[in-house]
Amino acid sequence: MCFSNVLPWLLFFFFFFFLLLQNGNATEEIQTYIIHLDHSLKPSTFSTQEFWHRSILKSLSSPAAGDDDMLLYTYNHVMHGFSARLTQSQLSEIENSPAHLATYRESFGKLFTTHSPRFLGLNRNHGLWPTASYGEGMIIGIIDTGIWPESESFNDKGMPLVPPTWKGKCENGTDFSQVNCNRKLIGARSFSKGLKAAGRKINPEYDYDSARDFFGHGTHTASTAAGSLVEGVNHFGYARGTARGIAPGAHVAMYKVLFATDTTETAATDVLAGMDQAIADGVDIMSLSLGFLQTPYFNDVIAIGALSAIEKGIFVVCAAGNDGSYGSINNGAPWITTVGAGTMDRTFTATLTLDDGLTVEGISYFPESVYITDAPLYYGQGNESKAICYRGALNKSEVHGKLVFCDNTTETDVEGQKEELQRVGAYGGIFMTDLSLLQPEDYSIPCLVLTTASGANLRSHLTNTTKVKSIKFISTNLGVKPAPQVAFFSSKGPDPINPGILKPDILAPGVDVLAAIAPNKPYMDIGKYDLATDYALYSGTSMATPHVAGLAALVKKVHTSWSPAAIRSSIMTTAYVVDNTHSVIRDQWTGLPGTPLHFGAGHISPNKALNPGLIYDMGFQDYVNFLCTLGYSKKQMSTVIRRSEWNCSKEQSELNYPSFIAVFNQTVYPATKKFNRVVTNVGNDTSVYGATVEIFPPAQGLRITVDPDTLLFTQRNEKQYFSLTVEIAANTTEPVYGFVKWRDQRNQFTVSSPVVVITV
């Protein structure tokens, strides 16, 4: 073949190969990234960060779209940077810029999902509520699923005018407009660009493309933190009474960042945008009942955003998570107040009476205010001594229309057994377990859960001819013991990112909390009927978090100059660790006494938090000094503190935290660790405090000493230093702990801090 014949083929293949290359570039995958930049390198020609960011995007080669499509958010407060949709090639161009500090690939997080004010000792006539004017003038920013503005919990009757410092607004959107806001709900915005960029479509049948709440979670947390007084609320007859938030006089601002898509997730870009806007708007408290996978602080968008808020004096409180196991803490950065969930002294029960007169009581949330009478009871067939209720185990012809006593229930399979009863058309179920994982919405047929002791008593009375004479539902019992307990689902320490900071910080009510929800969809179904409600019982560290947000608003209202660390200290050092049986707060799952890895400093005690006597205070520089000890690179440090230059103090790098945890990783014992702390007198002008040490259990080889053990104060705001030394005699497989308590000479104040020892 001559050259003249080959050339056309060579040109054809060259052109074909060129098209393949172009096609490969054109289809390069696009991802969402958060880009953190060094603000000091912004050219002076750009008047705003957003102009700079758009210029960066316009300068990229081979843009996949216009910069208006690429740019999602500009961040001005939580960090200096932006989020955008980029190809890997475009990202590489940005990362080669001297101004680039860090890149975060889009990630997705999840939610941590009338009586509690009374349980917490809040009273209209005395104590924290009237002293703090119910939190009047405070603004609580809720980062959540949105809000149902028509709920009575957000009526503004008696509310003061919107604070002049407020810069926020109510955005127009699907079924939401500015007229939905008032003097209670003063701001509402939604952030969904990150979710949409990731292909998570907001289906109008399942959510609103606005700040309106579809899921109900955000309405619940907002009303728990700052809901107005609403009389006559209940959960289908249970928990009847008056609903009110912990800070009912406070204003609410909602930042919707989570939408009910097919995955029900929240994008990091959207959460960061919500936090950024909350800072700009001027909130006093920021509450987040959601989280992401645990990661070092320089990759943790909530930690980075929270530190920016703390620097501006905003108190940030986050949920610890619902994973339940040790080392599963979320949101454990030391500048965040991390909250675990506890039970209250309230249960909801039904009473069952047999035809022979035996009466037993069990847990139930079945929404019926009628008696069940003369119902046949199934307990095995023929010579069988018990009913096995595993999936597929029951015969429909034997149990249809009957109450079934399931004799093989465990904590983890009670929901599956309930579903088995529904499958075969049973009238209802009786389960036997000391810990029920059934949620209120799971009671779609008449059910009650007996303790093993009550169940054994019932079993001894059963025969093939036994009938249930009656079951009476809707009983609300107060003063139940033991309470509080650490909820079985509440995440426990140590913090996997930094075990040297004791987390959670505090425990608050998080089980069966009654608050407002969105009434736009069925809450549950009973047979052929769908039931909706505007108030419901929810459980989770999500529910515990707004309790602390409301409490922080009350404390901040009284102590306007206190830092977020001072407010947290007052909440932690006045907490209690003894339940209403005078025993250490127990773990609901095991029934055994808990430790500070379960409950942190203890359960919140709002009235005492108002006047703690002494506080452990910290400022932004203290957190910088702490970060300097973690071995972060210059870029990693810059991403957390949003600065290109900083000073690391060599004198004080240890955080002045109101709790202590000593982590030993060695083979030679005894071993010691020394802590240094400073306390500030916020009580009486002249006070003398003495230190006492309590150790649990006492015979574990733990020794705690305090030097000096007496502190003399001659004026308010005076500071005194002390050191605490922990000595452990031998390696131990279980955490051992104690408390150091400072008491003044008048016995007016007790300032308590947990001291925990763990060995690795």
Tab-separated table of C-alpha atoms in Angstrom, residues 54-331:
chain	number	residue	atom	x	y	z
A	54	ARG	CA	-16.741	33.368	41.179
A	55	SER	CA	-13.565	34.681	39.581
A	56	ILE	CA	-11.722	31.522	40.617
A	57	LEU	CA	-14.404	29.339	39.051
A	58	LYS	CA	-14.488	31.386	35.842
A	59	SER	CA	-10.739	31.004	35.453
A	60	LEU	CA	-10.864	27.189	35.443
A	61	SER	CA	-10.141	25.379	32.201
A	62	SER	CA	-12.782	23.227	30.527
A	63	PRO	CA	-15.664	24.390	32.719
A	64	ALA	CA	-18.435	21.824	32.870
A	65	ALA	CA	-20.974	24.565	33.461
A	66	GLY	CA	-21.185	28.271	34.065
A	67	ASP	CA	-19.963	29.482	37.428
A	68	ASP	CA	-23.553	30.161	38.503
A	69	ASP	CA	-24.202	26.427	38.200
A	70	MET	CA	-20.906	25.423	39.801
A	71	LEU	CA	-21.012	27.645	42.890
A	72	LEU	CA	-23.320	26.449	45.677
A	73	TYR	CA	-22.431	28.555	48.719
A	74	THR	CA	-19.936	31.161	49.802
A	75	TYR	CA	-18.978	30.799	53.478
A	76	ASN	CA	-18.062	33.994	55.335
A	77	HIS	CA	-18.224	32.992	59.016
A	78	VAL	CA	-17.786	29.263	59.620
A	79	MET	CA	-14.787	29.394	57.282
A	80	HIS	CA	-13.452	31.467	54.401
A	81	GLY	CA	-14.318	29.476	51.326
A	82	PHE	CA	-17.026	28.094	49.108
A	83	SER	CA	-18.670	24.899	47.906
A	84	ALA	CA	-18.960	24.058	44.226
A	85	ARG	CA	-19.519	21.264	41.729
A	86	LEU	CA	-16.155	20.434	40.153
A	87	THR	CA	-14.387	17.852	38.061
A	88	GLN	CA	-11.201	16.323	39.391
A	89	SER	CA	-9.189	18.397	36.919
A	90	GLN	CA	-10.814	21.611	38.061
A	91	LEU	CA	-10.276	20.671	41.685
A	92	SER	CA	-6.583	20.068	40.988
A	93	GLU	CA	-6.283	23.549	39.503
A	94	ILE	CA	-7.778	25.098	42.647
A	95	GLU	CA	-5.640	22.971	44.959
A	96	ASN	CA	-2.504	24.200	43.172
A	97	SER	CA	-3.383	27.774	44.123
A	98	PRO	CA	-1.351	29.320	47.004
A	99	ALA	CA	-4.644	30.404	48.591
A	100	HIS	CA	-5.927	26.832	48.916
A	101	LEU	CA	-5.963	25.423	52.452
A	102	ALA	CA	-8.146	22.332	52.413
A	103	THR	CA	-10.717	20.373	50.433
A	104	TYR	CA	-13.674	18.465	51.866
A	105	ARG	CA	-15.548	16.101	49.616
A	106	GLU	CA	-19.292	16.222	50.121
A	107	SER	CA	-20.478	13.952	52.929
A	108	PHE	CA	-23.878	13.135	54.333
A	109	GLY	CA	-25.129	13.043	57.906
A	110	LYS	CA	-28.208	11.927	59.765
A	111	LEU	CA	-30.562	12.960	62.557
A	112	PHE	CA	-30.001	11.733	66.085
A	113	THR	CA	-33.478	11.072	66.720
A	114	THR	CA	-45.088	18.530	78.883
A	115	HIS	CA	-43.333	16.771	81.622
A	116	SER	CA	-39.662	17.552	81.211
A	117	PRO	CA	-39.795	21.127	82.606
A	118	ARG	CA	-41.458	19.784	85.749
A	119	PHE	CA	-39.013	16.885	85.933
A	120	LEU	CA	-36.189	19.423	85.696
A	121	GLY	CA	-37.613	21.454	88.570
A	122	LEU	CA	-38.581	24.525	86.530
A	123	ASN	CA	-41.314	26.531	88.249
A	124	ARG	CA	-43.260	29.601	87.141
A	125	ASN	CA	-43.135	31.224	90.583
A	126	HIS	CA	-39.496	30.856	91.632
A	127	GLY	CA	-36.074	29.744	90.473
A	128	LEU	CA	-34.510	29.997	87.043
A	129	TRP	CA	-37.620	30.696	84.958
A	130	PRO	CA	-38.734	33.997	86.548
A	131	THR	CA	-35.147	35.053	87.283
A	132	ALA	CA	-34.202	34.627	83.612
A	133	SER	CA	-37.512	36.099	82.392
A	134	TYR	CA	-38.076	32.751	80.656
A	135	GLY	CA	-35.176	33.533	78.295
A	136	GLU	CA	-36.814	36.688	76.927
A	137	GLY	CA	-34.738	38.304	74.190
A	138	MET	CA	-32.512	35.271	73.581
A	139	ILE	CA	-32.412	33.834	70.043
A	140	ILE	CA	-32.030	30.081	69.605
A	141	GLY	CA	-30.951	28.940	66.154
A	142	ILE	CA	-32.071	25.393	65.331
A	143	ILE	CA	-30.228	23.540	62.540
A	144	ASP	CA	-32.721	20.822	61.629
A	145	THR	CA	-35.542	19.674	59.304
A	146	GLY	CA	-37.554	22.886	59.289
A	147	ILE	CA	-40.539	24.108	61.245
A	148	TRP	CA	-44.351	23.977	61.191
A	149	PRO	CA	-45.063	27.670	61.847
A	150	GLU	CA	-48.800	27.242	62.524
A	151	SER	CA	-48.109	25.092	65.601
A	152	GLU	CA	-49.459	26.669	68.772
A	153	SER	CA	-45.977	26.221	70.248
A	154	PHE	CA	-44.844	29.097	68.036
A	155	ASN	CA	-47.622	31.552	68.825
A	156	ASP	CA	-46.224	34.928	69.851
A	157	LYS	CA	-48.749	35.871	72.511
A	158	GLY	CA	-46.902	37.913	75.120
A	159	MET	CA	-43.623	37.808	73.207
A	160	PRO	CA	-41.473	40.951	73.153
A	161	LEU	CA	-40.390	42.728	69.999
A	162	VAL	CA	-37.676	41.168	67.845
A	163	PRO	CA	-34.232	42.157	69.190
A	164	PRO	CA	-32.721	45.051	67.209
A	165	THR	CA	-29.519	43.030	66.748
A	166	TRP	CA	-31.354	40.434	64.652
A	167	LYS	CA	-30.263	40.361	61.010
A	168	GLY	CA	-32.153	37.284	59.814
A	169	LYS	CA	-35.314	36.891	57.799
A	170	CYS	CA	-38.004	34.476	56.720
A	171	GLU	CA	-37.554	33.187	53.188
A	172	ASN	CA	-40.314	32.546	50.705
A	173	GLY	CA	-40.606	28.975	49.479
A	174	THR	CA	-43.026	26.112	48.958
A	175	ASP	CA	-45.980	26.724	51.314
A	176	PHE	CA	-43.915	29.175	53.312
A	177	SER	CA	-43.690	32.962	53.255
A	178	GLN	CA	-42.726	35.872	55.430
A	179	VAL	CA	-46.221	36.036	56.927
A	180	ASN	CA	-45.551	32.679	58.624
A	181	CYS	CA	-43.082	34.357	60.965
A	182	ASN	CA	-43.910	36.412	64.039
A	183	ARG	CA	-42.272	37.578	67.258
A	184	LYS	CA	-41.669	33.948	68.349
A	185	LEU	CA	-40.487	32.497	65.025
A	186	ILE	CA	-38.331	35.384	63.819
A	187	GLY	CA	-36.321	33.620	61.121
A	188	ALA	CA	-36.650	30.635	58.800
A	189	ARG	CA	-34.370	29.647	55.928
A	190	SER	CA	-33.659	26.457	53.984
A	191	PHE	CA	-30.440	25.112	52.480
A	192	SER	CA	-30.632	22.306	49.929
A	193	LYS	CA	-28.154	23.142	47.159
A	194	GLY	CA	-25.763	20.435	48.326
A	195	LEU	CA	-28.410	17.728	48.333
A	196	LYS	CA	-29.683	18.754	44.915
A	197	ALA	CA	-26.171	18.856	43.468
A	198	ALA	CA	-25.668	15.291	44.715
A	199	GLY	CA	-28.775	14.110	42.879
A	200	ARG	CA	-31.015	13.843	45.956
A	201	LYS	CA	-34.268	15.163	44.580
A	202	ILE	CA	-36.790	16.736	46.916
A	203	ASN	CA	-40.022	14.979	46.078
A	204	PRO	CA	-42.917	17.393	46.686
A	205	GLU	CA	-44.965	14.479	47.993
A	206	TYR	CA	-42.467	13.911	50.799
A	207	ASP	CA	-41.102	17.337	51.662
A	208	TYR	CA	-41.323	21.055	51.080
A	209	ASP	CA	-38.671	22.980	49.179
A	210	SER	CA	-38.708	25.627	51.897
A	211	ALA	CA	-38.239	26.034	55.633
A	212	ARG	CA	-41.550	24.245	56.273
A	213	ASP	CA	-41.095	20.984	58.166
A	214	PHE	CA	-42.384	17.747	56.665
A	215	PHE	CA	-40.501	15.269	58.809
A	216	GLY	CA	-41.548	16.779	62.187
A	217	HIS	CA	-38.119	16.542	63.812
A	218	GLY	CA	-37.232	20.236	63.569
A	219	THR	CA	-40.628	21.328	64.884
A	220	HIS	CA	-40.147	18.978	67.843
A	221	THR	CA	-36.649	20.208	68.744
A	222	ALA	CA	-37.573	23.878	68.285
A	223	SER	CA	-40.650	23.618	70.507
A	224	THR	CA	-38.661	21.696	73.135
A	225	ALA	CA	-36.046	24.454	73.291
A	226	ALA	CA	-38.315	27.497	73.205
A	227	GLY	CA	-41.936	26.579	72.575
A	228	SER	CA	-44.647	28.878	73.912
A	229	LEU	CA	-47.079	27.709	76.590
A	230	VAL	CA	-49.811	25.479	75.128
A	231	GLU	CA	-52.462	23.926	77.365
A	232	GLY	CA	-54.268	20.639	76.903
A	233	VAL	CA	-51.787	18.776	74.702
A	234	ASN	CA	-51.265	15.015	74.694
A	235	HIS	CA	-50.015	12.064	72.685
A	236	PHE	CA	-53.252	10.262	71.760
A	237	GLY	CA	-54.374	10.580	75.369
A	238	TYR	CA	-51.007	10.000	77.026
A	239	ALA	CA	-48.952	12.703	78.816
A	240	ARG	CA	-51.842	15.130	79.071
A	241	GLY	CA	-50.879	18.590	80.261
A	242	THR	CA	-49.340	21.901	79.304
A	243	ALA	CA	-46.488	21.955	76.813
A	244	ARG	CA	-43.800	24.618	76.961
A	245	GLY	CA	-40.183	24.892	75.954
A	246	ILE	CA	-37.283	25.125	78.367
A	247	ALA	CA	-36.870	28.812	77.444
A	248	PRO	CA	-40.451	29.731	76.495
A	249	GLY	CA	-39.645	33.428	76.281
A	250	ALA	CA	-36.852	32.973	73.730
A	251	HIS	CA	-37.123	33.597	70.005
A	252	VAL	CA	-36.653	30.806	67.463
A	253	ALA	CA	-34.778	30.857	64.157
A	254	MET	CA	-34.952	27.743	61.979
A	255	TYR	CA	-32.268	26.719	59.487
A	256	LYS	CA	-33.537	23.762	57.494
A	257	VAL	CA	-30.680	21.584	56.240
A	258	LEU	CA	-32.247	18.131	56.147
A	259	PHE	CA	-34.925	17.056	53.692
A	260	ALA	CA	-36.984	13.877	53.422
A	261	THR	CA	-35.443	12.555	50.222
A	262	ASP	CA	-35.165	8.869	49.456
A	263	THR	CA	-32.140	8.730	51.789
A	264	THR	CA	-33.232	11.267	54.462
A	265	GLU	CA	-29.735	12.676	54.753
A	266	THR	CA	-28.187	16.081	55.124
A	267	ALA	CA	-25.260	17.332	53.066
A	268	ALA	CA	-22.216	18.831	54.755
A	269	THR	CA	-22.339	21.787	52.374
A	270	ASP	CA	-25.887	22.589	53.472
A	271	VAL	CA	-25.181	22.190	57.203
A	272	LEU	CA	-22.186	24.483	56.896
A	273	ALA	CA	-24.304	27.028	55.010
A	274	GLY	CA	-26.976	26.917	57.723
A	275	MET	CA	-24.401	27.433	60.473
A	276	ASP	CA	-22.761	30.252	58.499
A	277	GLN	CA	-26.103	32.027	58.102
A	278	ALA	CA	-27.024	31.553	61.773
A	279	ILE	CA	-23.788	33.295	62.797
A	280	ALA	CA	-24.441	36.134	60.356
A	281	ASP	CA	-28.039	36.518	61.546
A	282	GLY	CA	-27.016	36.947	65.183
A	283	VAL	CA	-28.258	33.892	67.101
A	284	ASP	CA	-27.242	33.502	70.756
A	285	ILE	CA	-27.545	29.709	70.887
A	286	MET	CA	-26.976	27.191	68.096
A	287	SER	CA	-28.508	23.721	68.453
A	288	LEU	CA	-27.763	20.761	66.165
A	289	SER	CA	-29.466	17.392	66.625
A	290	LEU	CA	-27.609	15.742	63.751
A	291	GLY	CA	-24.118	14.550	62.923
A	292	PHE	CA	-21.622	13.013	60.518
A	293	LEU	CA	-19.111	10.201	60.808
A	294	GLN	CA	-16.431	10.904	63.387
A	295	THR	CA	-13.364	12.525	61.853
A	296	PRO	CA	-10.437	14.724	62.995
A	297	TYR	CA	-11.395	18.311	63.690
A	298	PHE	CA	-9.789	19.640	60.508
A	299	ASN	CA	-12.182	17.454	58.463
A	300	ASP	CA	-15.232	17.945	60.702
A	301	VAL	CA	-17.470	20.644	59.231
A	302	ILE	CA	-19.608	20.897	62.389
A	303	ALA	CA	-16.503	21.268	64.577
A	304	ILE	CA	-15.064	23.934	62.265
A	305	GLY	CA	-18.341	25.849	62.070
A	306	ALA	CA	-18.906	25.546	65.806
A	307	LEU	CA	-15.492	26.997	66.679
A	308	SER	CA	-16.266	30.038	64.530
A	309	ALA	CA	-19.551	30.434	66.403
A	310	ILE	CA	-17.842	30.046	69.786
A	311	GLU	CA	-15.364	32.773	68.875
A	312	LYS	CA	-18.329	35.105	68.388
A	313	GLY	CA	-19.813	34.169	71.770
A	314	ILE	CA	-22.477	31.779	70.454
A	315	PHE	CA	-23.142	28.737	72.642
A	316	VAL	CA	-23.131	25.567	70.479
A	317	VAL	CA	-24.841	22.382	71.653
A	318	CYS	CA	-24.938	19.104	69.711
A	319	ALA	CA	-26.368	15.614	70.102
A	320	ALA	CA	-23.966	12.852	71.144
A	321	GLY	CA	-25.584	10.303	68.810
A	322	ASN	CA	-27.809	7.246	69.123
A	323	ASP	CA	-25.342	4.409	68.541
A	324	GLY	CA	-25.473	3.298	72.182
A	325	SER	CA	-22.066	1.634	72.358
A	326	TYR	CA	-18.822	2.706	73.989
A	327	GLY	CA	-16.635	4.987	71.892
A	328	SER	CA	-19.489	6.021	69.595
A	329	ILE	CA	-19.618	9.715	70.529
A	330	ASN	CA	-20.387	12.228	67.779
A	331	ASN	CA	-19.758	15.972	67.916
